[in-house]
mmCIF file of C-alpha atoms in Angstrom:
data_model
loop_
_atom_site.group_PDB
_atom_site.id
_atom_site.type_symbol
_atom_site.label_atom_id
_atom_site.label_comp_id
_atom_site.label_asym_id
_atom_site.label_seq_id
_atom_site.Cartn_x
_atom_site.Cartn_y
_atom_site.Cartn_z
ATOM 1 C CA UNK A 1 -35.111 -25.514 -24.442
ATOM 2 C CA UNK A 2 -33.661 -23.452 -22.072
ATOM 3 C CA UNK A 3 -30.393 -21.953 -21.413
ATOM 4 C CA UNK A 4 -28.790 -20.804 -17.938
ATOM 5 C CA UNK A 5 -27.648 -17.488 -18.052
ATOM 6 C CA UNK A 6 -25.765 -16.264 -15.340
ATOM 7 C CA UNK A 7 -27.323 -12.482 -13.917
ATOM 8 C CA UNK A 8 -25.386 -9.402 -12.685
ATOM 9 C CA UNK A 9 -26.124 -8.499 -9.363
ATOM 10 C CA UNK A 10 -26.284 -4.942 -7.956
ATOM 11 C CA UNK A 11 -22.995 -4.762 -6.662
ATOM 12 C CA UNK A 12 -21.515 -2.837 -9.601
ATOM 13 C CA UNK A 13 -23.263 -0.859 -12.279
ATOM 14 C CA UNK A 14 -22.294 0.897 -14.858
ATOM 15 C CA UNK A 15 -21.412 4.864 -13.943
ATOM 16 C CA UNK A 16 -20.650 4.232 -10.163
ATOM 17 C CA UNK A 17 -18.903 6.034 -7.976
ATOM 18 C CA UNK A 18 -16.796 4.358 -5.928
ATOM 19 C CA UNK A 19 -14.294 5.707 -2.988
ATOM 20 C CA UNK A 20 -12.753 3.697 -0.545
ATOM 21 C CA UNK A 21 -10.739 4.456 2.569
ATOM 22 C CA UNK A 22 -8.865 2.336 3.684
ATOM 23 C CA UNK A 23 -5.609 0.627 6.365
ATOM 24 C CA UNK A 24 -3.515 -2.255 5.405
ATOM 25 C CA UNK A 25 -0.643 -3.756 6.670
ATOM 26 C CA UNK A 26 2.376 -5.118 7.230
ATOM 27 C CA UNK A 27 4.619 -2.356 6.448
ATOM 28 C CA UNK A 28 7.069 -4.849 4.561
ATOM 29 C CA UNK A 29 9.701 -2.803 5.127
ATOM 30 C CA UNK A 30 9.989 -2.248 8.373
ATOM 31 C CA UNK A 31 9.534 -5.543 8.659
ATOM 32 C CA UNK A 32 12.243 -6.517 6.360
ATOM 33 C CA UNK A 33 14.786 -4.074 8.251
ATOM 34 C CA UNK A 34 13.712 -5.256 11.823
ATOM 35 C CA UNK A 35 13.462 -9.310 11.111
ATOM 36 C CA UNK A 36 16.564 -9.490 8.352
ATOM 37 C CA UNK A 37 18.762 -6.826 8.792
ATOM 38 C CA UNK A 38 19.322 -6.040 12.164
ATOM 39 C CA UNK A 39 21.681 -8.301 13.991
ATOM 40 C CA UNK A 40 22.835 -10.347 11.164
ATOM 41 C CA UNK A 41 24.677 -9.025 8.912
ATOM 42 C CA UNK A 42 28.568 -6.597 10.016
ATOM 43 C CA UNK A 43 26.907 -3.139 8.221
ATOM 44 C CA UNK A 44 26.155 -1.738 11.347
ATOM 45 C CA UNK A 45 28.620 -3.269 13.827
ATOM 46 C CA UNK A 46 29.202 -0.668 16.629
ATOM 47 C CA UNK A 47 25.735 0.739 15.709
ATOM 48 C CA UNK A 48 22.495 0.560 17.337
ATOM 49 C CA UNK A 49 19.737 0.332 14.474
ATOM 50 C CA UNK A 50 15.837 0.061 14.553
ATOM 51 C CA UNK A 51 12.687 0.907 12.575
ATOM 52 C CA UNK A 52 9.677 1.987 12.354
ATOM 53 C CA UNK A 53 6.192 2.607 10.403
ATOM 54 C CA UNK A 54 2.727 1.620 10.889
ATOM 55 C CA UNK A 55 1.318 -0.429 8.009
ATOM 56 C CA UNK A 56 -0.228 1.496 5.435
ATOM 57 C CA UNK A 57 -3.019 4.476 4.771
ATOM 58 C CA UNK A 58 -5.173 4.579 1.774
ATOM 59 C CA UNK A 59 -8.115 6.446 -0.437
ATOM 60 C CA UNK A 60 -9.159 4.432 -3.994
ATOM 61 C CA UNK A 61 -11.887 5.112 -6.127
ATOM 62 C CA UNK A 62 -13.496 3.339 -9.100
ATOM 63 C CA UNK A 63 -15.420 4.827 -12.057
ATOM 64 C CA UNK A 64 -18.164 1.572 -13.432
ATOM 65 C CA UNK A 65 -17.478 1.621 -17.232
ATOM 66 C CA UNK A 66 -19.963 -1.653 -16.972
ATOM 67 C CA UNK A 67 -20.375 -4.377 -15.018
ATOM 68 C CA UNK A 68 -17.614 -5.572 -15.937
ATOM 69 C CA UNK A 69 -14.715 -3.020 -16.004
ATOM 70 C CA UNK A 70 -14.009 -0.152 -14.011
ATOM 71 C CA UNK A 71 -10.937 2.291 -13.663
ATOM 72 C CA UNK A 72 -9.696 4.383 -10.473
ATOM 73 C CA UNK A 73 -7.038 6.092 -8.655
ATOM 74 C CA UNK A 74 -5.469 4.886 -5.997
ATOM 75 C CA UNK A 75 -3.144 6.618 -3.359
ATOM 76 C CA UNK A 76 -1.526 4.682 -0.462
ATOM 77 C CA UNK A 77 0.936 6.259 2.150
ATOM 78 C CA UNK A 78 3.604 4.532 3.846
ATOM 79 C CA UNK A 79 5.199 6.105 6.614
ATOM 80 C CA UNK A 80 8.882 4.973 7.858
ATOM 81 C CA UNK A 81 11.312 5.776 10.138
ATOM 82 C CA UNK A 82 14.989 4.166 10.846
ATOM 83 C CA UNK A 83 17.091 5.418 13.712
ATOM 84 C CA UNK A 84 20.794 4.837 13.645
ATOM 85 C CA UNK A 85 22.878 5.012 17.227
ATOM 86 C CA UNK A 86 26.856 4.854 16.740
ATOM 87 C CA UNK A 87 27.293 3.777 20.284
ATOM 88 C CA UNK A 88 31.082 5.151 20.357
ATOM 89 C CA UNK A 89 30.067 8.586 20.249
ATOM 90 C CA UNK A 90 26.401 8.230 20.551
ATOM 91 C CA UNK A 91 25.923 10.001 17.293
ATOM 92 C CA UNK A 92 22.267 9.794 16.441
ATOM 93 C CA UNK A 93 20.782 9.860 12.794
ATOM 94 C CA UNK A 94 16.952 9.822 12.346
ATOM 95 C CA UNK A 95 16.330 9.204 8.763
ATOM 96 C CA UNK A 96 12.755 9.551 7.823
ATOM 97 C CA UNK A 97 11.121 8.023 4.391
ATOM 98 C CA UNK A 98 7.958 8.139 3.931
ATOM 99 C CA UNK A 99 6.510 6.832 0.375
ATOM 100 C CA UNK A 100 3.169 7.748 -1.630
ATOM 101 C CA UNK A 101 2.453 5.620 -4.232
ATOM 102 C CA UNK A 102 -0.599 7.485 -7.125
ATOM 103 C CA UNK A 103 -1.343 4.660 -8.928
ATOM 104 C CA UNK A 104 -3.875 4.414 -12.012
ATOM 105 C CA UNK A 105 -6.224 0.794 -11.846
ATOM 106 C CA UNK A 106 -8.162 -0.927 -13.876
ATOM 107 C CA UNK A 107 -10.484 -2.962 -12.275
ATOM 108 C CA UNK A 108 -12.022 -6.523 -13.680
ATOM 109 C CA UNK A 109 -15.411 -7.475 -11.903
ATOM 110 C CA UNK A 110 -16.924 -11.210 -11.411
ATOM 111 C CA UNK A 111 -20.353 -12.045 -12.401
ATOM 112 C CA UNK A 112 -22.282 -12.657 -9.176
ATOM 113 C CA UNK A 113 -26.198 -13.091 -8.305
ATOM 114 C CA UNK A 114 -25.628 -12.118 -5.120
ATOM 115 C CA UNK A 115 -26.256 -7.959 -5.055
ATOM 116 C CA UNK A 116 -24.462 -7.466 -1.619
ATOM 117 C CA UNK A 117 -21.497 -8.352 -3.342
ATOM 118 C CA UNK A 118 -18.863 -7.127 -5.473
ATOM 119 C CA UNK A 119 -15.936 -9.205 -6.335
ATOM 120 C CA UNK A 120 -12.812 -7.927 -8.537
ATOM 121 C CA UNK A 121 -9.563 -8.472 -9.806
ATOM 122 C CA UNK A 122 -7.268 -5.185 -10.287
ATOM 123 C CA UNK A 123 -3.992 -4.003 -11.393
ATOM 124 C CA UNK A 124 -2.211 -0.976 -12.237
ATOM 125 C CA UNK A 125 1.179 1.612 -12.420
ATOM 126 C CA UNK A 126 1.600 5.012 -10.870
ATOM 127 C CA UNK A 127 4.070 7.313 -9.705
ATOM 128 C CA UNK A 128 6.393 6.496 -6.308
ATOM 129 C CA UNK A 129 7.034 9.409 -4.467
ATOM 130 C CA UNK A 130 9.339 9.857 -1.336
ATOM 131 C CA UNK A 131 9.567 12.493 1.067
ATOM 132 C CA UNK A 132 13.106 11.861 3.460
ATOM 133 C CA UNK A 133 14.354 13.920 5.717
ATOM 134 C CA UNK A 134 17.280 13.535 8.397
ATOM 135 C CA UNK A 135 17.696 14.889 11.759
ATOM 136 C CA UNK A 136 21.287 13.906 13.578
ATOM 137 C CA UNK A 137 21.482 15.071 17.112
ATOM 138 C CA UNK A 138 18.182 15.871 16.705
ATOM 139 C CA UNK A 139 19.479 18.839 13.607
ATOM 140 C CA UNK A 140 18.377 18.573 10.469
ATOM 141 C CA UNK A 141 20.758 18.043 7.749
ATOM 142 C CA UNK A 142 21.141 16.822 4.293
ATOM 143 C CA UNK A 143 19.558 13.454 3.759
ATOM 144 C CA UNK A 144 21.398 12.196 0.563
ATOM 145 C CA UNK A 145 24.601 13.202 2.189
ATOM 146 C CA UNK A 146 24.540 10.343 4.573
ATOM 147 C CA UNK A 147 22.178 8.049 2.732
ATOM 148 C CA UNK A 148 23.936 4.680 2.188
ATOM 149 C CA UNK A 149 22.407 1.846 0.208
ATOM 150 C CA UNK A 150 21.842 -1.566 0.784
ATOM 151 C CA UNK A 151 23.512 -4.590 -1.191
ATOM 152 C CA UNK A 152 22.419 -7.232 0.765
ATOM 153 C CA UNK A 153 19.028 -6.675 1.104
ATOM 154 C CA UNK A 154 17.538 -4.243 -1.776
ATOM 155 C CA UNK A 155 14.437 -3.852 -0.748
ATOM 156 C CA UNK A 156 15.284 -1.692 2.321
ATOM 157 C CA UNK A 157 17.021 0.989 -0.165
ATOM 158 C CA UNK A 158 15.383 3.994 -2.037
ATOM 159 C CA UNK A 159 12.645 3.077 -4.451
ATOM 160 C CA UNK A 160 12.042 2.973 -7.993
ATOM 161 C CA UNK A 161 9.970 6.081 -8.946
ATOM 162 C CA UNK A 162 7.409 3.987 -10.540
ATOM 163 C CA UNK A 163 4.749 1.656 -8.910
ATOM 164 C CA UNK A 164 2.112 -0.911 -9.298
ATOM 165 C CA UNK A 165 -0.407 -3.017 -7.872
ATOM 166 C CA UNK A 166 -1.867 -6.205 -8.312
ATOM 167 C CA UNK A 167 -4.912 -7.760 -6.113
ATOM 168 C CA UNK A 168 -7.772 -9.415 -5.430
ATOM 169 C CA UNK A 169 -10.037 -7.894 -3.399
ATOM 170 C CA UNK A 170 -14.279 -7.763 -2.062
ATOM 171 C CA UNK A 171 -16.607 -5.601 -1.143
ATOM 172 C CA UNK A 172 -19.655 -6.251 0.449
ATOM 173 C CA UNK A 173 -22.463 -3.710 1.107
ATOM 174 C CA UNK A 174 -25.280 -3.241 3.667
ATOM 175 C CA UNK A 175 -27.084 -0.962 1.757
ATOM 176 C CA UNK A 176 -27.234 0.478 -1.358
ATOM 177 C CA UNK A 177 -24.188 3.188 -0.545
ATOM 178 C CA UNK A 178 -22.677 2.049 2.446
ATOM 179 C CA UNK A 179 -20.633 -1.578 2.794
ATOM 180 C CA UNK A 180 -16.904 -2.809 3.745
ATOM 181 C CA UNK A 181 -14.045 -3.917 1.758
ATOM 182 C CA UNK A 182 -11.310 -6.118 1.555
ATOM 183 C CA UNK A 183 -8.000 -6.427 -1.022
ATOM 184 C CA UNK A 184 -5.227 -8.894 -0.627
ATOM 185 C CA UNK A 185 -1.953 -8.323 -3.029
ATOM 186 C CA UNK A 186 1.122 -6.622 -4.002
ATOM 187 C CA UNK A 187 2.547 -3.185 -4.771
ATOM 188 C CA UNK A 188 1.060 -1.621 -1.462
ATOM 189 C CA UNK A 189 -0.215 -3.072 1.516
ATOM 190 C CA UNK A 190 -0.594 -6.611 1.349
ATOM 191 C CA UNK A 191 -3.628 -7.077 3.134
ATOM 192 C CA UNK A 192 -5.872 -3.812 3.611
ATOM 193 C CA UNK A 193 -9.877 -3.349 4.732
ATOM 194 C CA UNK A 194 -12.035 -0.284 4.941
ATOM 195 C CA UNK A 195 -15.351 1.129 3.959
ATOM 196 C CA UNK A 196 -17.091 1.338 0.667
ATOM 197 C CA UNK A 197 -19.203 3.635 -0.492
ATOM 198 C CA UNK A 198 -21.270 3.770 -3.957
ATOM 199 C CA UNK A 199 -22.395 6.904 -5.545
#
């Protein structure tokens, strides 16, 4: 009698080396402040107000334990930008916050035959670090002097210091060291693809 046992493939093994670079996108907060904020709400009657930040920038890597479980770093930027008009005195405030999240992963791998391919689950917490900085008239001045939060829509204010990350994501490789991959989650760029490659 025989019994189907379901095989590895080549995708991950234990003790490799994994580093991925990596763009993802939407930036969700500039497209929180652009699509909700703006235009709707009194805050910044008398002000002109917009924002901007392409998606997001990324290096992980992944250390095989086994076939099955891995564990990385992973280190996404975020750059933003908000500009502020008072159009009474045309006063102009560029506030700049750009985030780095450091965040350690575990990583969960599916069985598959196929050796091209690497599927995973992954999760993990890090550090959330901000670099601001403020230039009005085009001086630079103190950016937690004029910093003003947000209590209608949170998410456009400062960040926790701590961060995580929770996806699913692919990769899929042409040959042994070189392939592509894929993650779609949260905590980071919701969607994000770039290249694999196994050491």
């Amino acid at each position: 009698m025989a019994f189907f046992l379901p095989t590895f493939g080549q995708g991950i093994a234990p003790n490799n080396f994994i580093i991925q670079p990596y763009v993802g996108g939407p930036n969700i907060k500039t497209w929180s402040y652009n699509a909700i904020q703006l235009g709707q709400t009194t805050e910044y009657d008398g002000y002109s107000v917009n924002a901007k930040g392409f998606g997001h920038f990324g290096v992980t890597t992944e250390l095989a334990l086994s076939e099955r479980i891995g564990l990385g770093i992973d280190g996404i930027y975020s750059p933003f930008e908000r500009t502020i008009i008072d159009s009474s005195s045309n006063e102009t405030k560029v506030f700049t916050e750009n985030k780095l999240r450091i965040i350690a992963r575990i990583y969960i791998h599916f069985n598959v035959e196929n050796p091209s391919w690497d599927l995973y689950l992954s999760g993990g917490i890090g550090a959330n670090i901000l670099f601001t900085s403020l230039k009005r008239n085009g001086v630079n001045e103190n950016y937690n002097a004029y910093y003003k939060g947000n209590t209608k829509f949170p998410l456009l204010n400062t960040p926790f210091p701590v961060s995580g990350r929770f996806c699913f994501g692919g990769r899929y490789y042409f040959s042994h060291y070189v392939g592509i991959n894929f993650e779609a989650g949260i905590g980071g760029p919701p969607f994000s693809f770039g290249l694999s490659f196994r050491l």
